[in-house]
Every structure is written in C-alpha cells, then in structure tokens.
C-alpha cells in the first residue's frame, strides 16, 4: 500500500478538484491509501460524494490553509505546524505517508518542505524536476524554479538526482544526461556549465550516461532522458513551452472555425486533432518532483483539474513505489566515495 499525504486546500479550486482527482487516481491504483489534510467544513460535503475515497483515507482537520499569494516567509511563519500544507509534508517526516502532494503555493511548499524535511547529505540545494512531453515520449528537466543560479557542483548533484528519477519513473538502467547550454560545443557557455560538463565526463558514473551539452530545441526533441539546468533558465523554458502550447491551440481553434470549409475539414480530421490535444494537454504530465529532500514531495499546477491532480498523485505513487530517494542516496554515496582521497599510511 502506497500512502499519499494530500493537501486538500491547495491550488485554485481546493477540495472541489483535489478530492475528485484522488478518486481518479484510486480507480487506477487500488493499492493507494490517503492521508487528507483540510478544513473540515469545506471538505466534508465533497468527501461525502466519494465514498470509496473516504473508505481509503484518514482525514485530519487543520486550522488554516496557505493562500496562493502568500510570500514563502509569511506562509512559513503563519502556517508552520498548523496549516494543511505543513501537516501534509510532516506526515512524510513522521512516516505516516510515503509521499506528499500539494497544488498550493510553490514558494511556500518549497520553504516548508526544506524546513520540515531538510536536504539530503551532500545536497546543498533541492531542485524541482518536471516531466516534459517530447517527440520520443517523456524526459525530465531540472531545475525548473526551486532556486536561481547554480554552481558546477550543484549542477552535478542535479544530474545525479535527475538520473535517479529517470530510473525510478522510466525504468531505465542508464539514462542519458545533457546539460542545457547555448551550444553543443565544449568552449561555449558559462564557466559553471562548462565545469559541470567536465565533472560529469570525469566522474564516469555507471548509473547514467553523460551525452554532453544540449540546446533549447533538444528538450522537445527528447534528445536526452534528463536535461540539467539551473532554476532561472529552467523556469523560463517551462513557462515558454506552456505558453507556446496554448498559443498553438488558440491558432488551431481560430483556423478551424474561420470558414465553413475549415469546419468541414475539422470534422474529417477530428481524430488527428484529438490526438494533438491529448499530446498538448498539460494535465497529462502534471506533477513537479522536489528532489534532494529527506522525503518525496510533489507539486501540482495550481490550476490543475481533477485529471491533473490524479496525474500528480500518480507521479508520487511511482516515485514512492520505485524507491526514488533510495536511488538518489545510493548514487550520491557512490559519487562522493569516489571523490574522497585514498587513505594512505600518513592519513591513517
């Protein structure tokens, strides 16, 4: 049984969407149980509509919910120990849940997760990893906004964590890793990126395959299984991709409704357009994974519908079932063991 701790008040719609999303996830994964954290008056009427979910869950009434517009420091001061967001994370720390999922305020969720769970040994900064639809299937991109900037060692840590996530999610023995850069040539890019490339080449890690630098268009192509970058450029890439998908969808809707002939043509090509819509639906790949913490936390889009919430829960399910954090810890131990100087007679 995989135990999912769920912040029912997170996101733009709260329990009205989160609980139906939990029901969809439960239909596909009967071995899930839930630990719910919410405001009882708002959650009880919705839970009453989903008896199967209620049977597989434990509900905890909380004092408050973190607002979507709260600053992380304010949310931490106001909501520590008593908010639905904090208590859903704390359930992972205490061992009452295997993974926490929230559609709430991203900054507040990261601040609370770092404060409550702490970072793993040898990890300076956590990262948010996004699952990215590509022409080959799906890839992982990190960091997409946990922190701004990263030095070469932090990029190296991101590569190790992203590789472990690819093994857990995609069941790959040796995922390919690429560093996002302004060109594929070794002399191009910032010094931190070039140095991270050197570290990855020289580390010769048996759990991942370093493929060199990749450019922005390689993300959508699926050139590598894991794209590593720092949070500033990663977040811009994510928002640009989401905006482009919406732009293309708007163009298609306008084009298909412009003339009678276009509307008739749409009817003949409806199956193709339905397939395109399915591919471009952000709810199908919803769920950013916080990597580098002593516990698994999943961030859903705040505006996600029930399908999106279910997708985020299922990402958490896969991460817990496939031992994500154990894989990260093992890879970090192997890498840092190689970096330690050998113990000579004088050192001994």
Coordinates of C-alpha atoms in Angstrom, one line a residue:
X1 CA 0.0 0.0 0.0
X2 CA 1.4 3.4 -1.0
X3 CA 0.2 6.1 1.4
X4 CA -0.4 9.5 -0.2
X5 CA -0.5 12.6 2.0
X6 CA -2.7 15.2 0.3
X7 CA -3.2 18.9 0.9
X8 CA -6.9 19.2 0.1
X9 CA -6.8 23.0 0.3
X10 CA -4.0 23.6 -2.2
X11 CA -4.5 25.1 -5.7
X12 CA -7.1 27.4 -7.2
X13 CA -10.0 25.1 -6.5
X14 CA -9.2 23.3 -3.3
X15 CA -11.2 20.2 -2.3
X16 CA -13.7 20.6 -5.2
X17 CA -10.9 19.4 -7.6
X18 CA -8.4 17.7 -5.3
X19 CA -10.8 15.1 -4.0
X20 CA -12.2 14.1 -7.4
X21 CA -8.5 13.9 -8.6
X22 CA -7.8 11.5 -5.7
X23 CA -10.8 9.4 -6.8
X24 CA -9.5 9.1 -10.3
X25 CA -6.0 8.1 -9.0
X26 CA -7.6 5.5 -6.7
X27 CA -9.5 3.9 -9.6
X28 CA -6.3 3.3 -11.5
X29 CA -4.2 2.3 -8.4
X30 CA -6.3 0.4 -5.8
X31 CA -3.2 0.0 -3.6
X32 CA -3.3 3.7 -2.7
X33 CA -4.4 5.0 0.7
X34 CA -4.8 8.7 1.5
X35 CA -4.0 10.9 4.5
X36 CA -6.0 14.0 3.9
X37 CA -5.4 17.4 5.5
X38 CA -8.0 20.1 5.0
X39 CA -10.6 22.4 6.6
X40 CA -13.4 20.1 7.7
X41 CA -16.4 22.4 6.8
X42 CA -15.2 22.7 3.2
X43 CA -14.0 19.1 2.7
X44 CA -16.8 17.0 4.3
X45 CA -19.5 17.8 1.7
X46 CA -17.1 16.9 -1.2
X47 CA -15.9 13.7 0.5
X48 CA -19.5 12.6 1.0
X49 CA -19.8 12.3 -2.8
X50 CA -16.8 9.9 -3.0
X51 CA -17.4 7.0 -0.5
X52 CA -14.7 4.8 -2.0
X53 CA -12.1 7.6 -1.4
X54 CA -13.5 8.1 2.1
X55 CA -13.0 4.4 2.9
X56 CA -9.4 4.5 1.8
X57 CA -8.5 7.7 3.7
X58 CA -7.9 9.3 7.1
X59 CA -8.9 12.9 7.4
X60 CA -7.2 15.5 9.6
X61 CA -8.9 18.8 10.3
X62 CA -6.4 21.7 10.2
X63 CA -6.5 25.3 11.5
X64 CA -5.7 27.1 8.2
X65 CA -4.8 26.9 4.6
X66 CA -1.9 28.7 2.9
X67 CA -3.0 31.3 0.4
X68 CA -1.8 31.1 -3.2
X69 CA -0.4 34.7 -3.0
X70 CA 1.4 34.4 0.3
X71 CA 5.2 35.0 0.4
X72 CA 7.1 31.9 1.4
X73 CA 8.4 33.5 4.6
X74 CA 5.0 34.7 5.6
X75 CA 3.4 31.3 4.9
X76 CA 6.2 29.6 7.0
X77 CA 5.6 31.9 9.9
X78 CA 1.8 31.7 9.8
X79 CA 1.3 28.1 8.8
X80 CA 4.1 26.2 10.4
X81 CA 2.8 23.2 12.3
X82 CA -0.9 24.0 11.8
X83 CA -1.6 24.5 8.1
X84 CA -2.8 21.8 5.7
X85 CA 0.4 22.3 3.6
X86 CA 2.8 21.9 6.6
X87 CA 0.9 18.9 8.0
X88 CA 0.8 17.1 4.7
X89 CA 4.6 17.4 4.5
X90 CA 5.1 16.5 8.2
X91 CA 3.2 13.2 7.6
X92 CA 6.1 12.1 5.3
X93 CA 8.6 13.1 8.0
X94 CA 6.8 11.1 10.7
X95 CA 6.4 8.1 8.4
X96 CA 2.6 8.3 8.3
X97 CA 2.8 8.8 4.5
X98 CA 5.2 7.8 1.7
X99 CA 4.8 11.0 -0.4
X100 CA 3.1 14.4 0.0
X101 CA 1.2 16.1 -2.9
X102 CA 0.0 19.7 -3.0
X103 CA -1.3 22.1 -5.6
X104 CA -0.6 25.0 -3.3
X105 CA 1.8 28.0 -3.4
X106 CA 5.1 26.7 -4.9
X107 CA 7.4 29.0 -2.9
X108 CA 5.6 28.2 0.3
X109 CA 5.7 24.5 -0.4
X110 CA 9.4 24.5 -1.1
X111 CA 10.1 26.6 2.0
X112 CA 8.1 24.3 4.3
X113 CA 9.5 21.2 2.7
X114 CA 13.1 22.3 3.2
X115 CA 12.4 23.4 6.8
X116 CA 10.5 20.2 7.7
X117 CA 12.3 17.5 5.8
X118 CA 15.8 19.1 5.4
X119 CA 18.1 18.4 2.5
X120 CA 19.9 15.1 2.0
X121 CA 23.5 14.7 3.0
X122 CA 25.9 16.3 0.4
X123 CA 23.0 18.2 -1.3
X124 CA 23.3 22.0 -0.9
X125 CA 20.1 22.9 -2.9
X126 CA 17.0 20.9 -3.7
X127 CA 15.6 21.1 -7.3
X128 CA 12.2 20.9 -8.9
X129 CA 12.1 18.3 -11.7
X130 CA 9.4 18.5 -14.4
X131 CA 8.2 15.7 -16.6
X132 CA 8.4 17.0 -20.2
X133 CA 6.5 15.6 -23.2
X134 CA 8.8 15.1 -26.2
X135 CA 8.8 13.6 -29.6
X136 CA 10.4 10.5 -28.2
X137 CA 8.0 10.2 -25.2
X138 CA 8.9 12.0 -22.0
X139 CA 12.0 13.5 -20.5
X140 CA 12.9 15.1 -17.2
X141 CA 14.0 18.7 -16.9
X142 CA 15.5 20.1 -13.7
X143 CA 15.7 22.6 -12.0
X144 CA 12.6 24.4 -13.2
X145 CA 12.4 27.0 -10.4
X146 CA 13.5 25.9 -6.9
X147 CA 16.5 28.3 -6.8
X148 CA 18.1 30.8 -9.1
X149 CA 21.6 30.1 -10.3
X150 CA 23.8 27.0 -9.6
X151 CA 27.5 26.3 -9.4
X152 CA 29.1 23.4 -11.2
X153 CA 28.9 21.0 -8.2
X154 CA 25.2 21.8 -7.7
X155 CA 24.6 21.1 -11.4
X156 CA 26.4 17.8 -10.9
X157 CA 24.1 17.0 -8.0
X158 CA 21.1 17.8 -10.2
X159 CA 22.4 15.4 -12.8
X160 CA 22.7 12.6 -10.2
X161 CA 19.2 13.3 -8.8
X162 CA 17.6 13.6 -12.3
X163 CA 19.2 10.3 -13.3
X164 CA 17.9 8.5 -10.3
X165 CA 14.4 9.9 -11.0
X166 CA 14.6 8.7 -14.6
X167 CA 15.5 5.2 -13.4
X168 CA 12.5 5.3 -11.0
X169 CA 10.0 6.8 -13.4
X170 CA 11.0 5.4 -16.8
X171 CA 12.7 2.2 -15.5
X172 CA 15.9 2.9 -17.4
X173 CA 19.1 1.3 -16.3
X174 CA 21.4 4.1 -17.6
X175 CA 19.5 7.3 -18.5
X176 CA 21.2 9.8 -20.8
X177 CA 22.0 13.2 -19.3
X178 CA 22.5 16.6 -21.1
X179 CA 23.5 20.0 -19.8
X180 CA 21.4 22.8 -21.2
X181 CA 23.7 25.3 -22.9
X182 CA 23.7 27.9 -25.7
X183 CA 25.5 25.5 -28.0
X184 CA 26.8 21.9 -28.1
X185 CA 30.5 22.9 -28.5
X186 CA 32.6 22.5 -25.4
X187 CA 34.0 26.0 -25.5
X188 CA 30.6 27.7 -25.3
X189 CA 28.5 28.7 -22.3
X190 CA 29.1 29.9 -18.8
X191 CA 32.0 28.7 -16.8
X192 CA 29.8 26.9 -14.3
X193 CA 28.2 24.9 -17.1
X194 CA 31.5 24.0 -18.7
X195 CA 32.9 22.9 -15.4
X196 CA 29.9 20.8 -14.7
X197 CA 30.4 19.1 -18.0
X198 CA 34.0 18.3 -17.1
X199 CA 32.8 16.9 -13.7
X200 CA 30.3 14.7 -15.4
X201 CA 32.8 13.4 -18.0
X202 CA 35.4 12.6 -15.4
X203 CA 33.1 11.1 -12.9
X204 CA 32.3 8.2 -15.2
X205 CA 29.1 7.3 -13.2
X206 CA 27.8 3.8 -14.0
X207 CA 24.2 4.7 -13.3
X208 CA 24.0 7.4 -16.0
X209 CA 25.4 8.3 -19.4
X210 CA 26.6 11.9 -19.9
X211 CA 25.8 13.0 -23.5
X212 CA 27.3 16.5 -23.4
X213 CA 25.6 19.9 -24.0
X214 CA 22.1 20.2 -25.4
X215 CA 20.3 23.3 -26.7
X216 CA 16.8 24.5 -26.1
X217 CA 15.3 22.7 -29.1
X218 CA 16.7 19.4 -27.8
X219 CA 14.2 19.5 -24.9
X220 CA 11.2 19.0 -27.1
X221 CA 13.1 16.6 -29.4
X222 CA 13.8 14.3 -26.4
X223 CA 17.5 14.2 -27.3
X224 CA 18.3 13.0 -23.8
X225 CA 16.4 11.5 -20.9
X226 CA 17.4 14.2 -18.4
X227 CA 18.1 17.9 -19.1
X228 CA 20.0 19.6 -16.4
X229 CA 20.0 23.4 -15.9
X230 CA 19.6 26.0 -13.1
X231 CA 16.3 27.3 -11.9
X232 CA 16.2 30.6 -13.8
X233 CA 16.6 29.3 -17.3
X234 CA 14.7 26.1 -16.4
X235 CA 11.7 28.0 -15.3
X236 CA 11.8 30.3 -18.4
X237 CA 11.9 27.2 -20.6
X238 CA 9.0 25.6 -18.8
X239 CA 6.8 28.8 -19.0
X240 CA 7.8 29.3 -22.6
X241 CA 6.8 25.8 -23.6
X242 CA 3.5 26.1 -21.7
X243 CA 2.8 29.4 -23.4
X244 CA 3.7 28.0 -26.9
X245 CA 1.3 25.1 -26.4
X246 CA -1.6 27.5 -25.5
X247 CA -0.7 29.7 -28.5
X248 CA -0.7 26.8 -31.0
X249 CA -4.1 25.6 -29.5
X250 CA -5.5 29.1 -29.9
X251 CA -4.3 29.3 -33.5
X252 CA -5.8 25.9 -34.4
X253 CA -9.2 26.8 -32.8
X254 CA -9.3 30.1 -34.8
X255 CA -8.2 28.4 -38.0
X256 CA -10.8 25.6 -37.7
X257 CA -13.7 28.0 -37.1
X258 CA -12.9 30.6 -39.7
X259 CA -14.8 29.3 -42.7
X260 CA -17.4 26.6 -43.4
X261 CA -14.9 24.6 -45.4
X262 CA -12.5 24.7 -42.4
X263 CA -15.2 23.4 -40.1
X264 CA -16.0 20.6 -42.5
X265 CA -12.3 19.8 -42.8
X266 CA -12.1 19.7 -39.0
X267 CA -14.8 17.0 -38.9
X268 CA -12.8 14.8 -41.2
X269 CA -9.6 15.4 -39.2
X270 CA -11.1 15.3 -35.8
X271 CA -9.3 12.1 -34.6
X272 CA -5.9 13.7 -35.6
X273 CA -6.8 16.9 -33.7
X274 CA -8.0 14.9 -30.7
X275 CA -4.6 13.1 -30.6
X276 CA -2.8 16.5 -30.8
X277 CA -4.9 17.9 -28.0
X278 CA -4.1 14.8 -25.9
X279 CA -0.4 15.3 -26.5
X280 CA -0.5 19.0 -25.6
X281 CA -2.7 18.6 -22.5
X282 CA -0.6 19.8 -19.6
X283 CA -2.7 17.8 -17.1
X284 CA -1.3 14.6 -18.5
X285 CA 2.3 15.4 -17.3
X286 CA 1.3 17.4 -14.2
X287 CA 3.5 17.0 -11.1
X288 CA 6.9 18.6 -10.3
X289 CA 9.1 16.5 -8.0
X290 CA 11.1 18.1 -5.3
X291 CA 14.4 16.3 -5.3
X292 CA 17.2 16.4 -2.7
X293 CA 15.0 16.3 0.4
X294 CA 14.6 13.6 3.0
X295 CA 11.2 12.7 1.7
X296 CA 9.2 12.9 -1.5
X297 CA 7.1 16.0 -2.2
X298 CA 5.1 16.5 -5.4
X299 CA 3.9 19.9 -6.6
X300 CA 0.8 20.0 -8.8
X301 CA -0.1 23.0 -11.0
X302 CA -2.3 25.3 -9.0
X303 CA -4.9 25.5 -11.8
X304 CA -4.9 21.7 -12.4
X305 CA -8.3 20.0 -13.0
X306 CA -9.1 16.6 -11.5
X307 CA -7.2 14.8 -14.2
X308 CA -4.1 16.9 -13.4
X309 CA -4.4 16.2 -9.7
X310 CA -4.6 12.5 -10.5
X311 CA -1.5 12.7 -12.7
X312 CA 0.4 14.4 -9.9
X313 CA -0.7 11.8 -7.4
X314 CA 0.4 9.0 -9.8
X315 CA 3.8 10.6 -10.2
X316 CA 4.2 10.5 -6.4
X317 CA 2.9 6.9 -6.4
X318 CA 5.6 5.9 -9.0
X319 CA 8.4 7.7 -7.1
X320 CA 7.5 6.0 -3.8
X321 CA 6.9 2.6 -5.3
X322 CA 10.2 2.6 -7.2
X323 CA 12.3 3.9 -4.3
X324 CA 13.3 7.3 -5.7
X325 CA 15.1 8.6 -2.6
X326 CA 16.9 5.3 -2.0
X327 CA 18.2 5.5 -5.6
X328 CA 19.3 9.2 -5.1
X329 CA 21.1 8.4 -1.8
X330 CA 22.9 5.4 -3.3
X331 CA 24.1 7.4 -6.3
X332 CA 25.3 10.3 -4.1
X333 CA 27.2 7.9 -1.8
X334 CA 28.9 6.2 -4.8
X335 CA 29.8 9.6 -6.3
X336 CA 31.2 11.2 -3.1
X337 CA 33.0 8.0 -2.2
X338 CA 35.0 8.3 -5.5
X339 CA 35.8 12.0 -4.7
X340 CA 37.4 11.2 -1.3
X341 CA 41.2 10.9 -1.4
X342 CA 42.5 7.4 -0.6
X343 CA 43.6 6.8 2.9
X344 CA 47.4 6.5 3.0
X345 CA 49.6 5.5 5.9
X346 CA 50.1 9.1 7.0
X347 CA 46.4 9.9 6.8
X348 CA 45.6 6.7 8.7

